[in-house]
Short mmCIF file of C-alpha atoms and ligand atoms in Angstrom, two decimals:
data_model
loop_
_atom_site.label_atom_id
_atom_site.label_comp_id
_atom_site.label_asym_id
_atom_site.label_seq_id
_atom_site.Cartn_x
_atom_site.Cartn_y
_atom_site.Cartn_z
CA UNK A 67 -2.18 -11.12 -26.29
CA UNK A 68 -3.31 -7.53 -26.21
CA UNK A 69 -1.16 -4.97 -24.39
CA UNK A 70 -3.45 -2.01 -25.05
CA UNK A 71 -5.59 -0.51 -22.30
CA UNK A 72 -9.36 -0.41 -22.73
CA UNK A 73 -11.16 2.93 -23.07
CA UNK A 74 -12.38 2.55 -19.50
CA UNK A 75 -8.86 1.98 -18.20
CA UNK A 76 -7.61 5.03 -20.09
CA UNK A 77 -10.41 7.12 -18.54
CA UNK A 78 -9.47 5.94 -15.04
CA UNK A 79 -5.82 6.72 -15.74
CA UNK A 80 -6.73 10.23 -16.87
CA UNK A 81 -9.02 10.81 -13.89
CA UNK A 82 -6.32 9.68 -11.43
CA UNK A 83 -3.68 11.77 -13.26
CA UNK A 84 -5.88 14.87 -13.14
CA UNK A 85 -6.60 14.31 -9.46
CA UNK A 86 -2.90 13.89 -8.69
CA UNK A 87 -1.93 17.07 -10.52
CA UNK A 88 -4.86 19.24 -9.43
CA UNK A 89 -5.50 18.03 -5.88
CA UNK A 90 -2.40 16.25 -4.60
CA UNK A 91 0.43 18.30 -6.08
CA UNK A 92 -0.53 21.60 -4.40
CA UNK A 93 0.81 21.40 -0.86
CA UNK A 94 2.57 18.03 -1.23
CA UNK A 95 5.93 19.49 -0.15
CA UNK A 96 4.41 21.14 2.94
CA UNK A 97 2.45 18.03 3.92
CA UNK A 98 5.67 16.02 3.71
CA UNK A 99 7.60 18.60 5.71
CA UNK A 100 4.97 18.92 8.45
CA UNK A 101 3.80 15.30 8.42
CA UNK A 102 0.27 16.45 7.61
CA UNK A 103 -2.27 13.78 6.71
CA UNK A 104 -4.09 14.66 3.44
CA UNK A 105 -7.58 14.67 5.02
CA UNK A 106 -9.29 16.82 2.39
CA UNK A 107 -7.72 14.92 -0.50
CA UNK A 108 -8.64 11.51 0.93
CA UNK A 109 -12.22 12.68 1.43
CA UNK A 110 -12.38 13.69 -2.24
CA UNK A 111 -10.79 10.41 -3.34
CA UNK A 112 -13.55 8.62 -1.44
CA UNK A 113 -16.23 10.72 -3.16
CA UNK A 114 -14.71 9.85 -6.54
CA UNK A 115 -14.77 6.12 -5.76
CA UNK A 116 -11.01 5.59 -5.36
CA UNK A 117 -11.21 4.10 -1.85
CA UNK A 118 -13.30 1.06 -2.75
CA UNK A 119 -12.28 0.60 -6.35
CA UNK A 120 -12.56 -3.20 -6.49
CA UNK A 121 -15.49 -3.48 -4.08
CA UNK A 122 -18.85 -4.52 -5.48
CA UNK A 123 -21.28 -1.67 -6.13
CA UNK A 124 -23.81 -3.26 -3.72
CA UNK A 125 -21.38 -2.30 -0.91
CA UNK A 126 -20.82 1.24 -2.22
CA UNK A 127 -17.71 0.24 -4.15
CA UNK A 128 -16.80 1.13 -7.73
CA UNK A 129 -16.95 -2.48 -8.96
CA UNK A 130 -13.78 -2.16 -11.00
CA UNK A 131 -11.04 -4.67 -11.71
CA UNK A 132 -7.57 -4.89 -10.19
CA UNK A 133 -6.00 -3.44 -13.34
CA UNK A 134 -8.04 -0.24 -12.85
CA UNK A 135 -6.80 -0.09 -9.29
CA UNK A 136 -3.11 -0.44 -10.20
CA UNK A 137 -3.45 2.13 -12.98
CA UNK A 138 -4.90 4.60 -10.46
CA UNK A 139 -2.25 3.72 -7.87
CA UNK A 140 0.52 4.43 -10.38
CA UNK A 141 -0.85 7.86 -11.25
CA UNK A 142 -1.50 8.93 -7.64
CA UNK A 143 1.92 7.66 -6.53
CA UNK A 144 3.73 9.68 -9.19
CA UNK A 145 2.82 12.73 -7.16
CA UNK A 146 2.00 11.75 -3.58
CA UNK A 147 2.87 8.33 -2.15
CA UNK A 148 1.60 9.42 1.27
CA UNK A 149 -1.91 9.69 -0.15
CA UNK A 150 -1.57 6.58 -2.29
CA UNK A 151 -0.67 4.37 0.67
CA UNK A 152 -4.01 5.29 2.24
CA UNK A 153 -5.71 4.29 -1.02
CA UNK A 154 -3.73 1.06 -1.09
CA UNK A 155 -4.41 -0.04 2.50
CA UNK A 156 -8.10 0.84 2.31
CA UNK A 157 -8.61 -0.88 -1.06
CA UNK A 158 -6.50 -3.97 -1.02
CA UNK A 159 -6.06 -4.86 2.62
CA UNK A 160 -9.23 -3.66 4.31
CA UNK A 161 -12.03 -3.57 1.69
CA UNK A 162 -10.80 -6.54 -0.31
CA UNK A 163 -10.14 -8.59 2.85
CA UNK A 164 -13.64 -7.91 4.15
CA UNK A 165 -15.34 -8.54 0.84
CA UNK A 166 -13.47 -11.80 0.19
CA UNK A 167 -13.71 -13.28 3.69
CA UNK A 168 -16.23 -11.31 5.76
CA UNK A 169 -19.83 -12.43 6.25
CA UNK A 170 -22.85 -10.56 4.91
CA UNK A 171 -23.52 -8.78 8.20
CA UNK A 172 -19.92 -7.54 8.41
CA UNK A 173 -20.04 -6.35 4.81
CA UNK A 174 -23.28 -4.41 5.42
CA UNK A 175 -22.03 -2.93 8.67
CA UNK A 176 -18.41 -2.12 7.80
CA UNK A 177 -17.54 -2.61 4.14
CA UNK A 178 -20.16 -0.19 2.79
CA UNK A 179 -18.78 2.64 4.93
CA UNK A 180 -15.17 1.80 4.09
CA UNK A 181 -15.65 1.48 0.34
CA UNK A 182 -17.42 4.84 0.10
CA UNK A 183 -14.65 6.52 2.09
CA UNK A 184 -17.08 7.53 4.85
CA UNK A 185 -14.53 5.92 7.17
CA UNK A 186 -10.95 4.72 6.65
CA UNK A 187 -9.60 1.32 7.60
CA UNK A 188 -6.33 -0.05 8.96
CA UNK A 189 -4.72 -3.49 8.78
CA UNK A 190 -2.93 -4.49 11.96
CA UNK A 191 -0.53 -7.41 11.75
CA UNK A 192 2.94 -6.13 12.74
CA UNK A 193 4.11 -6.08 16.34
CA UNK A 194 7.32 -5.05 18.09
CA UNK A 195 8.42 -8.71 18.04
CA UNK A 196 6.50 -9.93 14.99
CA UNK A 197 7.38 -8.22 11.70
CA UNK A 198 8.63 -10.53 8.94
CA UNK A 199 7.99 -13.42 11.30
CA UNK A 200 4.28 -12.72 11.52
CA UNK A 201 3.50 -16.08 13.12
CA UNK A 202 5.10 -14.85 16.39
CA UNK A 203 1.98 -12.89 17.37
CA UNK A 204 2.09 -11.76 21.00
CA UNK A 205 -1.26 -9.98 20.87
CA UNK A 206 -3.88 -12.30 22.33
CA UNK A 207 -7.61 -12.63 21.67
CA UNK A 208 -8.90 -14.88 24.45
CA UNK A 209 -12.19 -16.64 23.74
CA UNK A 210 -14.80 -15.72 26.37
CA UNK A 211 -17.84 -17.33 24.80
CA UNK A 212 -19.70 -14.55 23.00
CA UNK A 213 -16.70 -12.23 22.82
CA UNK A 214 -12.90 -12.06 22.76
CA UNK A 215 -10.67 -10.14 25.16
CA UNK A 216 -7.93 -8.48 23.18
CA UNK A 217 -4.55 -7.56 24.71
CA UNK A 218 -1.28 -6.47 23.15
CA UNK A 219 0.52 -3.95 20.98
CA UNK A 220 0.62 -3.46 17.23
CA UNK A 221 3.16 -1.16 15.63
CA UNK A 222 3.76 0.64 12.36
CA UNK A 223 0.04 0.79 11.59
CA UNK A 224 -0.76 2.88 8.51
CA UNK A 225 -3.86 5.06 9.07
CA UNK A 226 -3.32 4.23 12.76
CA UNK A 227 -4.68 7.53 14.04
CA UNK A 228 -7.10 8.33 11.22
CA UNK A 229 -8.89 5.01 10.81
CA UNK A 230 -12.22 4.14 12.39
CA UNK A 231 -12.13 0.42 11.61
CA UNK A 232 -9.15 -1.83 12.32
CA UNK A 233 -8.62 -5.40 11.18
CA UNK A 234 -6.52 -6.85 14.01
CA UNK A 235 -4.65 -10.16 13.89
CA UNK A 236 -4.22 -11.88 17.27
CA UNK A 237 -3.38 -15.24 18.81
CA UNK A 238 -6.27 -17.13 20.41
CA UNK A 239 -4.77 -20.57 20.87
CA UNK A 240 -0.97 -20.63 21.10
CA UNK A 241 -0.81 -24.43 21.05
CA UNK A 242 -2.27 -24.44 17.55
CA UNK A 243 0.49 -22.09 16.27
CA UNK A 244 -0.55 -20.10 13.21
CA UNK A 245 -3.80 -22.09 13.05
CA UNK A 246 -4.74 -20.56 16.40
CA UNK A 247 -4.67 -16.99 15.08
CA UNK A 248 -7.82 -14.89 14.46
CA UNK A 249 -8.64 -11.68 12.58
CA UNK A 250 -11.01 -9.34 14.43
CA UNK A 251 -12.79 -6.16 13.41
CA UNK A 252 -12.09 -3.54 16.07
CA UNK A 253 -13.72 -0.12 16.17
CA UNK A 254 -12.07 3.09 17.28
CA UNK A 255 -13.47 4.08 20.65
CA UNK A 256 -13.87 0.56 22.03
CA UNK A 257 -12.94 0.58 25.72
CA UNK A 258 -9.26 -0.18 26.29
CA UNK A 259 -8.18 0.65 22.71
CA UNK A 260 -5.47 3.33 22.73
CA UNK A 261 -3.64 4.94 19.84
CA UNK A 262 0.08 5.54 20.43
CA UNK A 263 2.16 8.48 19.18
CA UNK A 264 2.66 9.13 15.47
CA UNK A 265 5.97 7.93 13.97
CA UNK A 266 8.41 10.53 12.60
CA UNK A 267 9.41 8.91 9.32
CA UNK A 268 12.00 9.12 6.52
CA UNK A 269 9.36 8.98 3.79
CA UNK A 270 5.61 8.87 3.15
CA UNK A 271 5.58 11.48 5.90
CA UNK A 272 2.05 12.65 5.11
CA UNK A 273 0.74 9.21 6.00
CA UNK A 274 -0.29 8.46 9.53
CA UNK A 275 1.72 5.64 11.17
CA UNK A 276 1.07 4.72 14.81
CA UNK A 277 1.46 1.97 17.36
CA UNK A 278 -1.79 0.71 18.90
CA UNK A 279 -2.40 -0.68 22.38
CA UNK A 280 -5.19 -3.05 23.34
CA UNK A 281 -5.89 -3.39 27.05
CA UNK A 282 -8.70 -5.85 27.75
CA UNK A 283 -10.68 -4.72 24.72
CA UNK A 284 -13.97 -6.61 24.50
CA UNK A 285 -14.59 -7.58 20.87
CA UNK A 286 -17.91 -9.31 20.03
CA UNK A 287 -17.53 -12.71 18.42
CA UNK A 288 -19.55 -11.60 15.41
CA UNK A 289 -16.53 -9.38 14.59
CA UNK A 290 -14.29 -12.36 13.85
CA UNK A 291 -13.51 -12.75 10.14
CA UNK A 292 -13.97 -16.34 8.95
CA UNK A 293 -13.84 -19.51 11.01
CA UNK A 294 -11.95 -19.83 14.30
CA UNK A 295 -8.22 -20.01 13.45
CA UNK A 296 -8.54 -18.41 9.99
CA UNK A 297 -6.68 -15.22 10.95
CA UNK A 298 -3.21 -16.05 9.68
CA UNK A 299 -4.50 -17.33 6.36
CA UNK A 300 -6.64 -14.21 6.13
CA UNK A 301 -3.55 -12.03 6.64
CA UNK A 302 -1.42 -13.92 4.09
CA UNK A 303 -4.13 -14.01 1.41
CA UNK A 304 -4.90 -10.35 1.89
CA UNK A 305 -1.24 -9.34 1.81
CA UNK A 306 -0.73 -11.25 -1.43
CA UNK A 307 -3.18 -8.88 -3.13
CA UNK A 308 -1.86 -5.93 -1.13
CA UNK A 309 1.55 -6.49 -2.69
CA UNK A 310 0.11 -5.74 -6.12
CA UNK A 311 -0.98 -2.35 -4.77
CA UNK A 312 2.42 -1.61 -3.23
CA UNK A 313 4.14 -2.75 -6.43
CA UNK A 314 1.93 -0.25 -8.28
CA UNK A 315 2.87 2.41 -5.74
CA UNK A 316 6.57 1.69 -6.34
CA UNK A 317 5.98 1.80 -10.09
CA UNK A 318 4.31 5.20 -9.74
CA UNK A 319 7.13 6.62 -7.60
CA UNK A 320 9.65 5.44 -10.22
CA UNK A 321 7.60 6.78 -13.14
CA UNK A 322 7.04 10.12 -11.39
CA UNK A 323 10.77 10.56 -10.78
CA UNK A 324 11.57 9.53 -14.36
CA UNK A 325 9.10 12.05 -15.85
CA UNK A 326 10.62 14.85 -13.78
CA UNK A 327 14.17 13.80 -14.72
CA UNK A 328 13.30 13.59 -18.43
CA UNK A 329 11.82 17.08 -18.42
CA UNK A 330 14.74 18.52 -16.49
CA UNK A 331 17.33 16.85 -18.74
CA UNK A 332 15.75 18.52 -21.79
CA UNK A 333 15.82 21.96 -20.15
CA UNK A 334 19.01 22.16 -18.13
CA UNK A 335 22.08 23.19 -20.08
CA UNK A 336 25.73 22.36 -19.33
CA UNK A 337 28.72 22.72 -21.64
CA UNK A 338 26.60 24.56 -24.20
CA UNK A 339 23.88 21.98 -24.64
CA UNK A 340 20.93 20.38 -22.83
CA UNK A 341 22.24 17.73 -20.44
CA UNK A 342 20.06 15.11 -22.21
CA UNK A 343 22.54 15.45 -25.11
CA UNK A 344 25.32 14.08 -22.90
CA UNK A 345 25.26 10.35 -23.38
CA UNK A 346 25.83 9.64 -19.67
CA UNK A 347 22.50 11.33 -18.93
CA UNK A 348 20.70 9.89 -21.99
CA UNK A 349 21.76 6.37 -20.96
CA UNK A 350 20.45 6.90 -17.42
CA UNK A 351 17.10 7.87 -18.93
CA UNK A 352 17.20 4.82 -21.21
CA UNK A 353 17.82 2.51 -18.24
CA UNK A 354 15.08 4.14 -16.18
CA UNK A 355 12.55 3.91 -19.00
CA UNK A 356 13.37 0.23 -19.65
CA UNK A 357 13.20 -0.77 -15.99
CA UNK A 358 9.92 1.07 -15.44
CA UNK A 359 8.35 -0.65 -18.44
CA UNK A 360 9.51 -4.05 -17.14
CA UNK A 361 8.09 -3.25 -13.68
CA UNK A 362 4.79 -2.11 -15.22
CA UNK A 363 4.47 -5.39 -17.11
CA UNK A 364 5.02 -7.40 -13.92
CA UNK A 365 2.44 -5.31 -12.05
CA UNK A 366 -0.17 -5.53 -14.82
CA UNK A 367 0.40 -9.28 -15.22
CA UNK A 368 -0.18 -9.86 -11.51
CA UNK A 369 -3.35 -7.73 -11.60
CA UNK A 370 -4.50 -9.68 -14.65
CA UNK A 371 -3.91 -12.98 -12.83
CA UNK A 372 -5.96 -11.77 -9.87
CA UNK A 373 -8.77 -10.60 -12.14
CA UNK A 374 -8.79 -13.93 -13.96
CA UNK A 375 -9.01 -16.14 -10.89
CA UNK A 376 -5.44 -17.43 -11.13
CA UNK A 377 -3.02 -17.86 -8.24
CA UNK A 378 -1.11 -14.57 -7.99
CA UNK A 379 1.10 -15.27 -4.94
CA UNK A 380 4.23 -15.62 -7.08
CA UNK A 381 3.49 -12.81 -9.52
CA UNK A 382 2.61 -10.31 -6.78
CA UNK A 383 5.84 -11.09 -4.90
CA UNK A 384 7.88 -10.69 -8.11
CA UNK A 385 6.08 -7.46 -9.00
CA UNK A 386 6.70 -5.98 -5.55
CA UNK A 387 10.33 -7.12 -5.37
CA UNK A 388 11.19 -5.73 -8.79
CA UNK A 389 9.08 -2.56 -8.82
CA UNK A 390 10.42 -1.50 -5.40
CA UNK A 391 14.02 -2.04 -6.57
CA UNK A 392 13.28 0.03 -9.67
CA UNK A 393 11.68 2.73 -7.51
CA UNK A 394 14.80 2.97 -5.38
CA UNK A 395 17.27 2.96 -8.30
CA UNK A 396 15.25 5.31 -10.48
CA UNK A 397 14.71 7.90 -7.80
CA UNK A 398 18.42 7.95 -6.92
CA UNK A 399 19.23 8.55 -10.60
CA UNK A 400 16.52 11.22 -10.86
CA UNK A 401 18.20 13.10 -8.01
CA UNK A 402 21.55 12.72 -9.81
CA UNK A 403 20.16 14.09 -13.08
CA UNK A 404 18.83 17.12 -11.20
CA UNK A 405 22.30 17.83 -9.73
CA UNK A 406 22.13 20.27 -6.81
CA UNK A 407 18.47 20.95 -7.53
CA UNK A 408 17.79 17.28 -6.87
CA UNK A 409 18.92 17.76 -3.31
CA UNK A 410 16.34 20.39 -2.41
CA UNK A 411 12.63 19.98 -1.82
CA UNK A 412 11.26 22.23 -4.59
CA UNK A 413 12.10 19.73 -7.34
CA UNK A 414 10.20 16.80 -5.73
CA UNK A 415 12.73 14.08 -6.59
CA UNK A 416 14.36 13.98 -3.13
CA UNK A 417 10.92 13.27 -1.63
CA UNK A 418 10.27 10.53 -4.18
CA UNK A 419 13.65 9.00 -3.28
CA UNK A 420 12.75 8.99 0.43
CA UNK A 421 9.27 7.64 -0.33
CA UNK A 422 10.65 4.85 -2.53
CA UNK A 423 12.46 3.15 0.37
CA UNK A 424 9.33 2.04 2.20
CA UNK A 425 8.19 -0.01 -0.80
CA UNK A 426 11.10 -2.39 -0.09
CA UNK A 427 9.99 -2.78 3.53
CA UNK A 428 6.23 -2.86 4.11
CA UNK A 429 3.81 -5.65 3.18
CA UNK A 430 6.80 -7.99 3.25
CA UNK A 431 10.43 -6.86 2.86
CA UNK A 432 12.36 -7.63 -0.32
CA UNK A 433 14.03 -10.53 1.49
CA UNK A 434 10.62 -11.97 2.36
CA UNK A 435 9.50 -11.60 -1.28
CA UNK A 436 12.57 -13.63 -2.28
CA UNK A 437 11.56 -16.32 0.22
CA UNK A 438 8.05 -16.41 -1.33
CA UNK A 439 9.46 -16.52 -4.87
CA UNK A 440 12.16 -19.13 -4.19
CA UNK A 441 9.74 -21.40 -2.32
CA UNK A 442 7.29 -21.14 -5.17
CA UNK A 443 9.78 -21.99 -7.91
CA UNK A 444 11.53 -24.72 -5.91
CA UNK A 445 8.37 -26.60 -5.04
CA UNK A 446 7.41 -27.01 -8.70
C1 FAD B 191 5.82 3.29 7.32
C2 FAD B 191 5.41 1.90 7.66
C3 FAD B 191 4.09 1.52 7.51
C4 FAD B 191 3.68 0.22 7.84
N1 FAD B 191 2.35 -0.12 7.77
C5 FAD B 191 1.94 -1.30 8.31
C6 FAD B 191 0.55 -1.60 8.45
O1 FAD B 191 -0.33 -0.82 8.05
N2 FAD B 191 0.19 -2.77 9.03
C7 FAD B 191 1.11 -3.67 9.48
O2 FAD B 191 0.72 -4.71 10.01
N3 FAD B 191 2.46 -3.42 9.35
C8 FAD B 191 2.87 -2.26 8.79
N4 FAD B 191 4.22 -1.98 8.69
C9 FAD B 191 5.19 -2.95 9.19
C10 FAD B 191 6.00 -3.63 8.10
O3 FAD B 191 5.19 -4.51 7.38
C11 FAD B 191 7.21 -4.30 8.77
O4 FAD B 191 8.08 -3.27 9.18
C12 FAD B 191 7.90 -5.27 7.86
O5 FAD B 191 7.09 -6.40 7.61
C13 FAD B 191 9.25 -5.75 8.42
O6 FAD B 191 9.13 -6.16 9.75
P1 FAD B 191 10.15 -5.60 10.84
O7 FAD B 191 10.16 -4.11 10.75
O8 FAD B 191 9.81 -6.19 12.14
O9 FAD B 191 11.56 -6.10 10.37
P2 FAD B 191 12.23 -7.52 10.74
O10 FAD B 191 11.27 -8.61 10.48
O11 FAD B 191 12.84 -7.42 12.07
O12 FAD B 191 13.37 -7.60 9.63
C14 FAD B 191 14.62 -6.92 9.77
C15 FAD B 191 15.48 -7.32 8.56
O13 FAD B 191 15.73 -8.74 8.58
C16 FAD B 191 15.29 -9.31 7.37
N5 FAD B 191 14.77 -10.67 7.62
C17 FAD B 191 13.86 -11.05 8.53
N6 FAD B 191 13.61 -12.36 8.44
C18 FAD B 191 14.38 -12.83 7.42
C19 FAD B 191 14.59 -14.11 6.82
N7 FAD B 191 13.92 -15.19 7.23
N8 FAD B 191 15.46 -14.20 5.81
C20 FAD B 191 16.13 -13.11 5.36
N9 FAD B 191 15.98 -11.89 5.88
C21 FAD B 191 15.12 -11.73 6.89
C22 FAD B 191 14.22 -8.37 6.83
O14 FAD B 191 14.04 -8.52 5.45
C23 FAD B 191 14.80 -7.03 7.22
O15 FAD B 191 15.76 -6.64 6.28
C24 FAD B 191 4.64 -0.71 8.30
C25 FAD B 191 5.99 -0.33 8.41
C26 FAD B 191 6.38 0.95 8.13
C27 FAD B 191 7.81 1.34 8.32
#
């Protein structure tokens, strides 16, 4: 076994770290406060190849491995999880889903623009009555020969207002249950496609979360991904990889909060000495450092499994479950170490604490990850 990163991975880490500090850090507090989408920063991330990291170069991607992607996600998320969720959705749900399961025509038409960052994508599975229970799709895609007629509502869609290309999951044949579900590529501007109001959120406030309404939207049949009835499998397979990205986001939030807390603990004095010299604070830092390292190993292992053609359903669920728990616990402790300063915006840790919470909810809640993990270990 070799735990060291390659030179290329170290270069990617440095490039993502520099981008986070130079481009994301300025204005991150204001974007959070005002719920401003980081348009300029996402455009630059696209130009630098961070929006199609794992996509083949023939489709304008960077042709990198999953490990490169999680390394970049960690660094970006240390500073701005609102920007990193855009990177995550575009890379692992939209680009990867299209590259793995789309046909050549769809890749030429859509993937090339998404991977270069010319346009942003969204992944639309959740509905008002279908969250964890994603098989209960109420959105319908009725087969009309050469096209589908799409009706229904999706909610909580990341990049909902900003995206141009939407991968939409919908029920075509209810009698066939989850085998009657399809995944369709829908373009912004198609007749009958409306974007609902933006959500006012606890965290990742710079990201753009909307509900979407489809009223008799005519979607050409060539926009269906895979065979008829492949939609649910498409969603589950894509989310399995997506979880590695969200686990890396959680890892980054935790690591960002830890780095700030470590620095603060060495500077802030109480009772005549730096607070890091009080064992209660030193032990918090020890716990944080240990948990973050454990989370990082789970995330890297899952990325390694994906890169080596192994089944990563179990490892990605474990990585997401654990890294998101560590993100939550670490950010709470980082606020505590900052004392009163932790409670105000200037010190960043309160934002990281708010941002951490979503990593336990989206792309499968922690309870759903435990279902995936327990089913996997019990069936063997
Ligand atoms: C900011 C944000 C961005 C999002 N982005 C997207 C996106 O881009 N695309 C998309 O499709 N969705 C997105 N989502 C939706 C997200 O994936 C869902 O919110 C999530 O899957 C949970 O679904 P739900 O909200 O309906 O909760 P519910 O499914 O109603 O769950 C409520 C609670 O019950 C628990 N629960 C449910 N079933 C079980 C069970 N069988 N056993 C034990 N506990 C259970 C859950 O864990 C949870 O604690 C986003 C959500 C948010 C908040």
